[in-house]
Coordinates of C-alpha atoms in Angstrom, one line a residue:
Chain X
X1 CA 2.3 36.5 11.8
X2 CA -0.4 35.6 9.2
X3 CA -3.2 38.0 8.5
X4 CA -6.8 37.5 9.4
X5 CA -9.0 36.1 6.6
X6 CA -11.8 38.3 5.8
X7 CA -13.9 40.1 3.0
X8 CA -11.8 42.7 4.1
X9 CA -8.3 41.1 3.8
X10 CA -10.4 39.5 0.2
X11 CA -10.9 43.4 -0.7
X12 CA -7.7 44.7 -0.1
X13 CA -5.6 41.8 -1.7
X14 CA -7.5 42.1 -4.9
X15 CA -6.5 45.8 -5.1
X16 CA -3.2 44.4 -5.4
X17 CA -3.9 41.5 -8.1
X18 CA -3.8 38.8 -5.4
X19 CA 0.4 38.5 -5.1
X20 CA 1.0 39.2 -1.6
X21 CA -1.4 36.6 0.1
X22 CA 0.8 35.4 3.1
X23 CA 2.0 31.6 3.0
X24 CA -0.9 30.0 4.7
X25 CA 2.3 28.2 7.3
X26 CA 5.8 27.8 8.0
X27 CA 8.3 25.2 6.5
X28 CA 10.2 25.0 9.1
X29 CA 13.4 22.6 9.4
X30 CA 13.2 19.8 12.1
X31 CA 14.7 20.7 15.4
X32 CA 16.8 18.1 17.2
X33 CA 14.1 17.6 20.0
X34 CA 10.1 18.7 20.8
X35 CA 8.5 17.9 23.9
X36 CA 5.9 16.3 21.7
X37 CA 6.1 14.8 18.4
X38 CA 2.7 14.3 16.1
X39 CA 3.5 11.7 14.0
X40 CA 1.1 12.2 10.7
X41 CA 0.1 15.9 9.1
X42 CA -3.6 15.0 8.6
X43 CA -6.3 16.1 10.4
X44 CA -6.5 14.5 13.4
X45 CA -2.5 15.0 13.8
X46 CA -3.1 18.8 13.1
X47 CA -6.3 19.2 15.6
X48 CA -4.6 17.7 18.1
X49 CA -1.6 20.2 18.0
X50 CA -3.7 22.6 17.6
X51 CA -5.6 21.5 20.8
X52 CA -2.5 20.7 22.4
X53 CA -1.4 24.7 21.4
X54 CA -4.6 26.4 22.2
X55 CA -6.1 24.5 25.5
X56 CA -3.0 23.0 26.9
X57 CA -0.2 25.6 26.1
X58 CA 2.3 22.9 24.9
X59 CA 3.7 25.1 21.7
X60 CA 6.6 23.2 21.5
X61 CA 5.2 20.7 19.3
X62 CA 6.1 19.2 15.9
X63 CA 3.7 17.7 13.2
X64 CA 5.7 15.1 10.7
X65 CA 4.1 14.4 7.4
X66 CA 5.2 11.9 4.9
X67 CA 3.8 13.3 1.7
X68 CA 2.2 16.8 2.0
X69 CA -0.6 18.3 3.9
X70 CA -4.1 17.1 2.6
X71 CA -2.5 14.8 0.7
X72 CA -3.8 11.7 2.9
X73 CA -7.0 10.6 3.8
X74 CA -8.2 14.2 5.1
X75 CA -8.2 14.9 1.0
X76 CA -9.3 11.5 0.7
X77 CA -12.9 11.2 2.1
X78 CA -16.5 11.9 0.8
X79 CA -16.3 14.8 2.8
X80 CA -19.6 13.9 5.5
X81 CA -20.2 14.6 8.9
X82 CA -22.8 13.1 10.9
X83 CA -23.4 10.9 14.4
X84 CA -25.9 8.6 13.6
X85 CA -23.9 5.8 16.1
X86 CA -25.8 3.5 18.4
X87 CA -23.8 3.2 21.5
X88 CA -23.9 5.9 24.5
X89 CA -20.1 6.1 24.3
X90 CA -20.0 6.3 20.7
X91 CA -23.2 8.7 20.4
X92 CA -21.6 11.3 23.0
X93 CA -18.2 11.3 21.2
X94 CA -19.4 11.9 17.8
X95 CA -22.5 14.2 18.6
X96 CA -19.6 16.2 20.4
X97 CA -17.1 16.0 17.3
X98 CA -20.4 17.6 15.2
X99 CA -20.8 20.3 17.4
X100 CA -16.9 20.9 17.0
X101 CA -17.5 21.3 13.2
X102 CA -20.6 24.0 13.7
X103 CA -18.4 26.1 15.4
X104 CA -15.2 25.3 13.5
X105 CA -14.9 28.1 10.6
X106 CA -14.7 31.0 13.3
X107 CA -12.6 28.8 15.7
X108 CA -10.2 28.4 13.2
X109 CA -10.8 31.7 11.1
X110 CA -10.8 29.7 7.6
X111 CA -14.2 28.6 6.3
X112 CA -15.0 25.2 5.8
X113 CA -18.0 25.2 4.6
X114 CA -20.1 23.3 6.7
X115 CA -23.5 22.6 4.7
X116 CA -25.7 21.3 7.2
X117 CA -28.2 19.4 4.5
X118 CA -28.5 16.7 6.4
X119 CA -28.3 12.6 5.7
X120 CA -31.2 10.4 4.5
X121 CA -30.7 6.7 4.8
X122 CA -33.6 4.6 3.3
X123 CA -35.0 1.4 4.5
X124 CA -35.7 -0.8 1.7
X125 CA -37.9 -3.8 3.6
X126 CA -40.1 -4.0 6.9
X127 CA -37.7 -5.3 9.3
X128 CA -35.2 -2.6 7.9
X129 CA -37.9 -0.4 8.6
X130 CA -38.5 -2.1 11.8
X131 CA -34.6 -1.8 12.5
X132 CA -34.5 1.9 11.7
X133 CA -36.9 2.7 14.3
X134 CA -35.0 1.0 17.2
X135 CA -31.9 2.8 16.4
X136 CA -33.5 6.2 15.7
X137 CA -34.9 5.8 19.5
X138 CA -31.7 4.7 20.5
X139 CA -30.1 7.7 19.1
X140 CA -32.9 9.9 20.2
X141 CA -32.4 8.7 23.9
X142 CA -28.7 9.5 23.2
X143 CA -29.4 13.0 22.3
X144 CA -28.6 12.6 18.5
X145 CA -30.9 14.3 16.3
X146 CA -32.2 11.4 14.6
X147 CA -35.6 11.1 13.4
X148 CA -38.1 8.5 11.3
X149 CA -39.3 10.0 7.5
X150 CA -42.3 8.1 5.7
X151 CA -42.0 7.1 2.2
X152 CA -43.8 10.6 0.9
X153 CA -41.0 12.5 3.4
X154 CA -37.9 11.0 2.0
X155 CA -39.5 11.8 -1.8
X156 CA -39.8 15.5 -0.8
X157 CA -36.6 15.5 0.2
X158 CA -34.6 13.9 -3.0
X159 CA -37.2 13.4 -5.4
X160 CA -34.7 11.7 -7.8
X161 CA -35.0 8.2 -5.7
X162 CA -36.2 5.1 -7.0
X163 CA -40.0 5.7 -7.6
X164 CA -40.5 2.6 -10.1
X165 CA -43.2 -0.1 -8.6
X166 CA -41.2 -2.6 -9.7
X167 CA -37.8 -1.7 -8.0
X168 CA -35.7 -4.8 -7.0
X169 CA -35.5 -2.6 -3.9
X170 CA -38.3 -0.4 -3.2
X171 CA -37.7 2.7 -0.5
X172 CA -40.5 2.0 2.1
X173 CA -39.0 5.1 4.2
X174 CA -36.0 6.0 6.2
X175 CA -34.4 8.1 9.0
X176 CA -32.7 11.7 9.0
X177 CA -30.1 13.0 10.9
X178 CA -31.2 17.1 9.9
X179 CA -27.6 18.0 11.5
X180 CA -25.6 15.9 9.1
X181 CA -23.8 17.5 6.2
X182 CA -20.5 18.3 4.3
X183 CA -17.9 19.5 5.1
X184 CA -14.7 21.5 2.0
X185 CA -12.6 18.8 3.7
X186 CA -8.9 20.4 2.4
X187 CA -10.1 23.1 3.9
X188 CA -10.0 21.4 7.7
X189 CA -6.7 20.2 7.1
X190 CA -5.5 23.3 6.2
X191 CA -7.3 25.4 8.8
X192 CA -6.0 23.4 11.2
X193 CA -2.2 23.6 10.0
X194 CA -2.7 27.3 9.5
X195 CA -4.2 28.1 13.3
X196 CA -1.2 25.2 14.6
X197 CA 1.3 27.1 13.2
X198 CA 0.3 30.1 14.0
X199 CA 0.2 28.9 17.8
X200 CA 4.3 28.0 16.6
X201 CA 3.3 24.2 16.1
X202 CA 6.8 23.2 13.2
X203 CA 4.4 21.3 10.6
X204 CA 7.1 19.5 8.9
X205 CA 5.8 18.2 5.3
X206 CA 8.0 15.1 3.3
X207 CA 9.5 13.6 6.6
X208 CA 8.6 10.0 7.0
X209 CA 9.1 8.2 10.5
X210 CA 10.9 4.9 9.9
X211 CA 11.8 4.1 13.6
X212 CA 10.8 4.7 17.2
X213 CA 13.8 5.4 19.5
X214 CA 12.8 3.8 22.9
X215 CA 14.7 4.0 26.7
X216 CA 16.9 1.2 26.5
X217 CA 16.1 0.5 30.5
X218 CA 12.3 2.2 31.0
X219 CA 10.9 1.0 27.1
X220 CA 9.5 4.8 27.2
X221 CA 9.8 6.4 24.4
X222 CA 13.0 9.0 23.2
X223 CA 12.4 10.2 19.9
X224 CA 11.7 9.2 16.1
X225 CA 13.7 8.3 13.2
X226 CA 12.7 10.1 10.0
X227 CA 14.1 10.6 6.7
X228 CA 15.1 14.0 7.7
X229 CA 16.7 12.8 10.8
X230 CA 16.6 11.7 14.6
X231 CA 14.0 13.8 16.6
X232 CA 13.8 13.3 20.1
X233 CA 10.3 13.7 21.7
X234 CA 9.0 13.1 25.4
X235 CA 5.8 12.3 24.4
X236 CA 4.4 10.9 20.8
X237 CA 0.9 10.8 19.2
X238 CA 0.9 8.3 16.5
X239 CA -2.1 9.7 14.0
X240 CA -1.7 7.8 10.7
X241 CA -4.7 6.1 9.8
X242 CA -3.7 3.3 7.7
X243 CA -0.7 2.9 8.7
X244 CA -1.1 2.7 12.4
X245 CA 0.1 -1.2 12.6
X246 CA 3.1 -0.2 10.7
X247 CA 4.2 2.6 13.5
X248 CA 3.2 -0.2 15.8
X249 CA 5.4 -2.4 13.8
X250 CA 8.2 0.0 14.8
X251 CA 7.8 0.4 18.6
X252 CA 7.4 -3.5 18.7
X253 CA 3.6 -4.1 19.8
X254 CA 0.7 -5.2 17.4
X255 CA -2.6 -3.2 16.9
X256 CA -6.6 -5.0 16.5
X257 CA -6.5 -3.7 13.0
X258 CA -6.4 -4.7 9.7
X259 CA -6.0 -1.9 6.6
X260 CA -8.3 -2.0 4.2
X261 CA -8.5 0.6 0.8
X262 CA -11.5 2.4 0.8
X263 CA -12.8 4.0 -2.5
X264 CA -14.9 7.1 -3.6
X265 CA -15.6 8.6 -7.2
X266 CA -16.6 11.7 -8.0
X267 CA -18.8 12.3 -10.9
X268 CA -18.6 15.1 -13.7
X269 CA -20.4 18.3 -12.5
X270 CA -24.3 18.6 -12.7
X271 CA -26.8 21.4 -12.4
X272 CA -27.8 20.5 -8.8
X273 CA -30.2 17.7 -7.8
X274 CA -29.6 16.2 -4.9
X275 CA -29.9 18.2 -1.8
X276 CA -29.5 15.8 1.2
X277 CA -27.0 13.3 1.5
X278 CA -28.7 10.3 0.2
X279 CA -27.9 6.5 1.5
X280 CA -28.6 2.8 1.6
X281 CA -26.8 0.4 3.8
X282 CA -28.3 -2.8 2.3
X283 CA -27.2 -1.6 -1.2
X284 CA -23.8 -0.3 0.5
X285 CA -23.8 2.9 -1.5
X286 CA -24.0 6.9 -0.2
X287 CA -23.9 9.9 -2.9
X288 CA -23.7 13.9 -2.2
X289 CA -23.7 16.6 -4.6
X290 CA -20.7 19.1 -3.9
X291 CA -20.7 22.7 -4.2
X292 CA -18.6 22.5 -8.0
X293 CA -21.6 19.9 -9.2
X294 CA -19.9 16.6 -9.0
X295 CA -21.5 13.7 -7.2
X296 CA -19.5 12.6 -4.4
X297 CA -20.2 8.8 -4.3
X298 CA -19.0 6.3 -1.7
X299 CA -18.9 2.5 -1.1
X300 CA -17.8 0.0 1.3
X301 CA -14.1 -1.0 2.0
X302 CA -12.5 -3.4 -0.2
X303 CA -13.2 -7.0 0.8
X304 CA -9.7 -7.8 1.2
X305 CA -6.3 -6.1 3.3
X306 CA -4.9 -3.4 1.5
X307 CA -2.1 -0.8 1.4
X308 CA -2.2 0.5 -2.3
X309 CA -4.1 3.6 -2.2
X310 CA -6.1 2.6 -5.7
X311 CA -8.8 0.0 -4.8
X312 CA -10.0 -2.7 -6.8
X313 CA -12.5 -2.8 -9.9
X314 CA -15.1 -5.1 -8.5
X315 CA -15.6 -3.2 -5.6
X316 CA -16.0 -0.1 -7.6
X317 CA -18.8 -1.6 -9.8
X318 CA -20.6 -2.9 -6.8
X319 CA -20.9 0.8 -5.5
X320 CA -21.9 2.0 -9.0
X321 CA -24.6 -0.5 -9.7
X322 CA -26.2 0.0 -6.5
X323 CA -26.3 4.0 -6.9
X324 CA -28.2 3.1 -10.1
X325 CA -30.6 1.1 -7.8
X326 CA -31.3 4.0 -5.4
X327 CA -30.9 7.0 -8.1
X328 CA -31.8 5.3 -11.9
X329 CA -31.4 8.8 -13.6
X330 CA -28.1 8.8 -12.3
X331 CA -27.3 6.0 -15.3
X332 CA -25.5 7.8 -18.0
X333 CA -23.8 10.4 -15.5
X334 CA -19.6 9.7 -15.9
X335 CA -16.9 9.6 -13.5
X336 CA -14.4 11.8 -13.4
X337 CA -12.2 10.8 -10.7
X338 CA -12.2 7.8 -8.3
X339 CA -9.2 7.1 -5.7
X340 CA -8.6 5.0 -2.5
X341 CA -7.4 5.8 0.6
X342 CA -6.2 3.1 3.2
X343 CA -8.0 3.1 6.5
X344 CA -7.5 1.0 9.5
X345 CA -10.3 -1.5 11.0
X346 CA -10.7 -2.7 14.5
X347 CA -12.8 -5.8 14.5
X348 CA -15.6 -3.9 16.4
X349 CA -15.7 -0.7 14.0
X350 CA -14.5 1.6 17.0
X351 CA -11.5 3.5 17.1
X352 CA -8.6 2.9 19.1
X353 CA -7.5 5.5 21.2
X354 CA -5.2 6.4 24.3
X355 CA -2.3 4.5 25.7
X356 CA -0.2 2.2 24.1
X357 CA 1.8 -0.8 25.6
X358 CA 5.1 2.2 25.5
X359 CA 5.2 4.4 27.9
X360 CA 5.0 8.3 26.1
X361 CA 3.5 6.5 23.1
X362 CA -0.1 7.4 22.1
X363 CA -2.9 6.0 19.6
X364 CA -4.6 7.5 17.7
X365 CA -6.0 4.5 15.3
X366 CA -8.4 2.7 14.3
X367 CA -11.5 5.3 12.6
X368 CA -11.7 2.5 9.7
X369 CA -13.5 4.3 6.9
X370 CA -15.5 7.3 9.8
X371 CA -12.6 9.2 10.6
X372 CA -13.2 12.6 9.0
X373 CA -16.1 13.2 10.7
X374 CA -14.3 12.7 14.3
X375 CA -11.6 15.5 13.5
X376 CA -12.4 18.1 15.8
X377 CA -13.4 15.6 18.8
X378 CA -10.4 13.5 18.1
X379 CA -8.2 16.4 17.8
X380 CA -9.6 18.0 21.5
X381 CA -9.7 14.5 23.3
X382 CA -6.5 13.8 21.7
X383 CA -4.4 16.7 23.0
X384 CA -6.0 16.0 26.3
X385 CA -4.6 12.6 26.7
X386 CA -1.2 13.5 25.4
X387 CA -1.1 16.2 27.5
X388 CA -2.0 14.9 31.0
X389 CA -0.7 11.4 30.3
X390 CA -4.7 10.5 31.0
X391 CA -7.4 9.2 28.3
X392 CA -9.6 11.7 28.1
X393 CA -13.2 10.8 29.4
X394 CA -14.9 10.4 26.0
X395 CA -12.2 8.5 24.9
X396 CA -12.3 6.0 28.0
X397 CA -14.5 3.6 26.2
X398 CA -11.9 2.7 23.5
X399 CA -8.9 2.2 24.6
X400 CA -6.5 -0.9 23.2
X401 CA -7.6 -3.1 26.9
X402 CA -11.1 -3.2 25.8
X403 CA -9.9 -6.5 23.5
X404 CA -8.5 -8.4 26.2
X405 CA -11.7 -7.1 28.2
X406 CA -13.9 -8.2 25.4
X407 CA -15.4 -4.6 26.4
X408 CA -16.1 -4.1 22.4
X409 CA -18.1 -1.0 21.7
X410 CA -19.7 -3.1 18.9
X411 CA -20.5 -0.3 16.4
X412 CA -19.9 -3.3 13.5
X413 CA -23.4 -5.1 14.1
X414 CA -25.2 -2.1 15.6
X415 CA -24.5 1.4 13.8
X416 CA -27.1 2.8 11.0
X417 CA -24.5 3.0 8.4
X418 CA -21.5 1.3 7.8
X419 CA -18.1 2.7 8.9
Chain Q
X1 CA -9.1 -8.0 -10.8
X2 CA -7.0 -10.3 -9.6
X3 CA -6.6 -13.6 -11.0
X4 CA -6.1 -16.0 -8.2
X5 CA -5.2 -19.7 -8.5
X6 CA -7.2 -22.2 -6.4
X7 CA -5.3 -25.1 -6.0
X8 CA -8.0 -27.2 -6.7
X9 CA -9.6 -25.3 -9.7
X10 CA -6.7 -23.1 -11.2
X11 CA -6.9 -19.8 -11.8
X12 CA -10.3 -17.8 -11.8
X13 CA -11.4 -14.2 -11.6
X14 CA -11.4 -12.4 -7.9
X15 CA -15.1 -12.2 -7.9
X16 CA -15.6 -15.7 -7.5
X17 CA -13.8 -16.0 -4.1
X18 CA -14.6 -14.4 -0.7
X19 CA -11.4 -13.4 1.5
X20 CA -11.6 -15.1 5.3
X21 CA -8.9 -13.2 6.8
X22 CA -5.7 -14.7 8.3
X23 CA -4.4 -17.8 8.2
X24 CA -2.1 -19.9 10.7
X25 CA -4.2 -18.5 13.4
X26 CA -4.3 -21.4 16.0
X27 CA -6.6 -21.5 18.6
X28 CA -5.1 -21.6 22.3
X29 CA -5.2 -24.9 24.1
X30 CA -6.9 -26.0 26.4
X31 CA -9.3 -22.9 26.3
X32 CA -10.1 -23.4 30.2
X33 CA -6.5 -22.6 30.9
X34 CA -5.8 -19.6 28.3
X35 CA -5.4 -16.2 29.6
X36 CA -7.6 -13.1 28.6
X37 CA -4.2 -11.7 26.9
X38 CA -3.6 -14.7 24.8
X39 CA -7.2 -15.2 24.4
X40 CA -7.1 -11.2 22.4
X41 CA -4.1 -12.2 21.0
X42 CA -5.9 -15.3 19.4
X43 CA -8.5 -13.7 18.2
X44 CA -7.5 -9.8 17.8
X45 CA -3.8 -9.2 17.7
X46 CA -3.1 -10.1 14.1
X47 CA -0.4 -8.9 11.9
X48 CA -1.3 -6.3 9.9
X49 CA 1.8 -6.3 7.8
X50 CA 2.2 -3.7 4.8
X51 CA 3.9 -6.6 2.7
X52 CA 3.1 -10.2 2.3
X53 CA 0.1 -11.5 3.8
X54 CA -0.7 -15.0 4.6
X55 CA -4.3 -15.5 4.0
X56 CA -7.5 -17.8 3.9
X57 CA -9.5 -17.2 0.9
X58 CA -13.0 -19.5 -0.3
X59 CA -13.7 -20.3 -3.7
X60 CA -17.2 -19.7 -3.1
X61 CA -18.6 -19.4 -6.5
X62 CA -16.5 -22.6 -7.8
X63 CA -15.5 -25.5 -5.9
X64 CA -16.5 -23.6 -2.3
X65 CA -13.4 -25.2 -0.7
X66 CA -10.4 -23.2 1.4
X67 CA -7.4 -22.6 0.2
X68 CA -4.5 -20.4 1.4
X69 CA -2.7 -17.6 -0.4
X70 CA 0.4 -15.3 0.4
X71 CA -0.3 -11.7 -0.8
X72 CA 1.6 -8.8 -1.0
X73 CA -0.9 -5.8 0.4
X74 CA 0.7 -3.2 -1.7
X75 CA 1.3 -4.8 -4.9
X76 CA -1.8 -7.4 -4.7
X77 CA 0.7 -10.2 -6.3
X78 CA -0.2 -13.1 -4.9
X79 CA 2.8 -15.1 -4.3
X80 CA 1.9 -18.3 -3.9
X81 CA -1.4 -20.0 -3.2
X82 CA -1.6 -23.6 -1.1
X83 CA -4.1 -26.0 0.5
X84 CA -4.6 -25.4 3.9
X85 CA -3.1 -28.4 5.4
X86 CA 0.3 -27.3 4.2
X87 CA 2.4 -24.6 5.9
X88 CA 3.8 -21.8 4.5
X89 CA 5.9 -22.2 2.1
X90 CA 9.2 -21.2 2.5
X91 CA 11.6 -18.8 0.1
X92 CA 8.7 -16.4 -1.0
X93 CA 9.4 -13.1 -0.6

């Protein structure tokens, strides 16, 4: 067993020059058969072992990664938590997944450093103003701590805004959510894998799934073909992000998505000055400062479908320019490093979660470009319908029937932010 | 950037042309007699391949007129590009 992490453990391994810091998990070598197979090592895949470990004692549980362990979109994000969503359904699951992440450092004894600083999104017109206001009450009524800041209140909180009186678009206010903030994302993925295995969840890194082994008569599902082998499984949660209509692909159904890459750029470091996590959907741009100095910039999705984890140079400038708009002095700061990860769509911007047309086969798709925020909740609800065969109930609302239903939870056209 | 080749222009920079999605997508006839399944097939259940791609793009900055392009989603090579009252062409990998 791994040691508890603490000042203590910090104290007495520093006595000893740091060389004898237990591995953080197991590399365990597949065996032939689990009762359930996790197919993708990111963070949704780990929390719902981990879920599936803790609440559900189901230990015999395997977690395959294709590349390594925060090597996906978990290390991929701009690192922000927050539940400023406009439907009921979408307001409960994501206020809940929030909560998950207040309590998560202790839960999972590894700190993530969850710095509530909370998320300013500025209105730039009157009818975005106008706009603002009816979600806010929305999201009030939903129990999400959103609220309205004048002009004067969202310059107190990030003086470095666009102040000119001649700005092409002027910040007239904008609402808060005080409970936002970022999250060291690595270190969910990792806490995660490290509390799994403990709980004797096999994490098995570099072993790619490239078939699904169904019941010749039933259509349930067997097992999984992998580069490391066959692996039979009862029971499999599909939880790869991007590549969800490729798994999909494999078991012979089709999923409502379409994968798109989704950038973000980090800046060289700065002495800090920027506090909040500062936004503008009509520019399409978002910008925190991390804990090392570098501004953590995002942008909307690519404009076209996309596997290559690079994204395109247009895109990229679009997102710069308008952080210029919202932040000038931010003009002569340089990027150090900008990436893409590839994220899955559905066309109404809500995951896709529970069943699948296989029987044993579970989704876990669909987050688009809002999935690290939904870790914990996703992880919890996740484990729940894996486990009882049942959707869980704050998952009911998005199943894979609400297309033929046309019961859309139509996040697209209503949320505060893009996703 | 890519540089993609409208078949009525040639080939331009990506930031003159807006992507529309998928193309082949027929709608179900008659619609008074189409299922709810097909009905989410027509307009939800795409492919989603990680490979080529056959897609409707606008030249919207140029000649505004549709055209149709096969794209591979990993490499971004487009493949071919066609008007859209031609079928896909055959033999491109």
């Amino acid at each position: 067993m791994k040691g508890r992490y603490s000042a203590l453990a910090i104290a007495r391994h520093a006595l000893t020059g740091n060389r004898h810091w237990p591995e953080a998990w197991r590399s365990p070598e597949p065996r032939a058969a689990y009762d359930v197979v996790i197919v993708g090592g990111g963070g949704h895949g780990l929390a719902t072992a981990y879920y599936l470990a803790k609440q559900h004692g189901i230990t015999n549980v395997a977690v395959l990664e294709a590349g390594w362990i925060g090597g996906g979109n978990t290390g991929r994000n701009t690192t922000i938590v927050r539940s400023d969503y406009y439907y009921p359904e979408s307001a409960a699951f994501f206020d809940h997944s929030v909560s998950l992440y207040e309590g998560l450092s202790r839960e999972l004894n590894f700190n993530i450093m969850f710095s509530q600083r909370g998320q300013l999104v500025v209105a730039h017109s009157r009818h975005e103003l106008d706009f603002q206001r009816r979600l806010v009450n929305a999201m009030a009524l939903n129990g999400v701590d959103m609220r309205m800041l004048s002009r004067e209140e969202c310059y107190a909180r990030c003086p470095i805004l666009n102040t000119r009186p001649d700005a092409r678009y002027p910040i007239l206010g904008g609402m808060w959510q005080g409970r936002a903030g970022t999250v060291r994302h690595d270190a969910v993925v990792w806490g995660y894998a490290r509390a799994a295995d403990r709980l004797g969840v096999d994490i098995i890194q570099q072993c790619a799934v490239t078939g699904i082994r169904r019941d010749p008569v039933s259509g349930a599902v067997t097992g999984v073909e992998t580069t490391r082998g066959l692996i039979g499984a009862g029971r499999v949660g599909v939880a790869v992000a991007g590549h969800s209509s490729v798994l999909a692909d494999m078991a012979g159904f089709r999923l409502p998505l379409r994968s798109y890459a989704l950038q973000a750029f980090v800046s060289e470091p700065l002495k800090p000055v920027l506090h909040t996590i500062a936004s503008s959907n009509v520019l399409g741009v978002y910008v925190s400062q991390s804990d090392k100095g570098g501004l953590v910039i995002g942008g909307n999705a690519d404009a076209y479908a996309s596997y290559a984890q690079r994204g395109n140079l247009p895109t990229m400038e679009a997102a710069l320019a308008s952080l210029i708009e919202l932040i000038p002095s931010f003009s002569r700061v340089r990027l150090l490093r900008q990436w893409a990860g590839i994220v899955d769509y559905a066309y109404d911007s809500s995951p896709v979660l529970g069943k699948s047309p296989v029987p044993g086969l579970f989704l876990n798709s669909g987050w688009g470009g809002g999935g690290f925020k939904a870790i914990p909740a996703s992880g919890e609800t996740f484990a729940h319908t894996v486990a009882t065969g049942d959707p869980h109930p704050l998952i009911r609302a998005f199943s894979l029937d609400r297309f033929r239903d046309l019961a859309l939870v139509d996040e697209a056209a209503a949320a505060g932010i893009a996703h | 950037m890519l540089r993609i080749d409208c078949p009525w222009c040639g080939p331009r920079d990506e930031d003159e042309f807006v992507n529309g999605g998928d193309a082949h997508i027929d709608r179900p006839e008659p619609p008074e007699q189409v299922s709810p399944e097909d009905w989410a097939a027509y307009l939800f259940f795409h492919t989603n391949p990680k490979g080529v791609l056959a897609e409707r793009w606008v030249h919207s900055f140029g000649c505004r007129r549709w055209f149709h392009a096969l794209r591979d989603t990993v490499s971004h090579r487009i493949l071919a590009t066609y008007r859209p009252d031609a079928p896909r062409p055959d033999g491109v990998a």
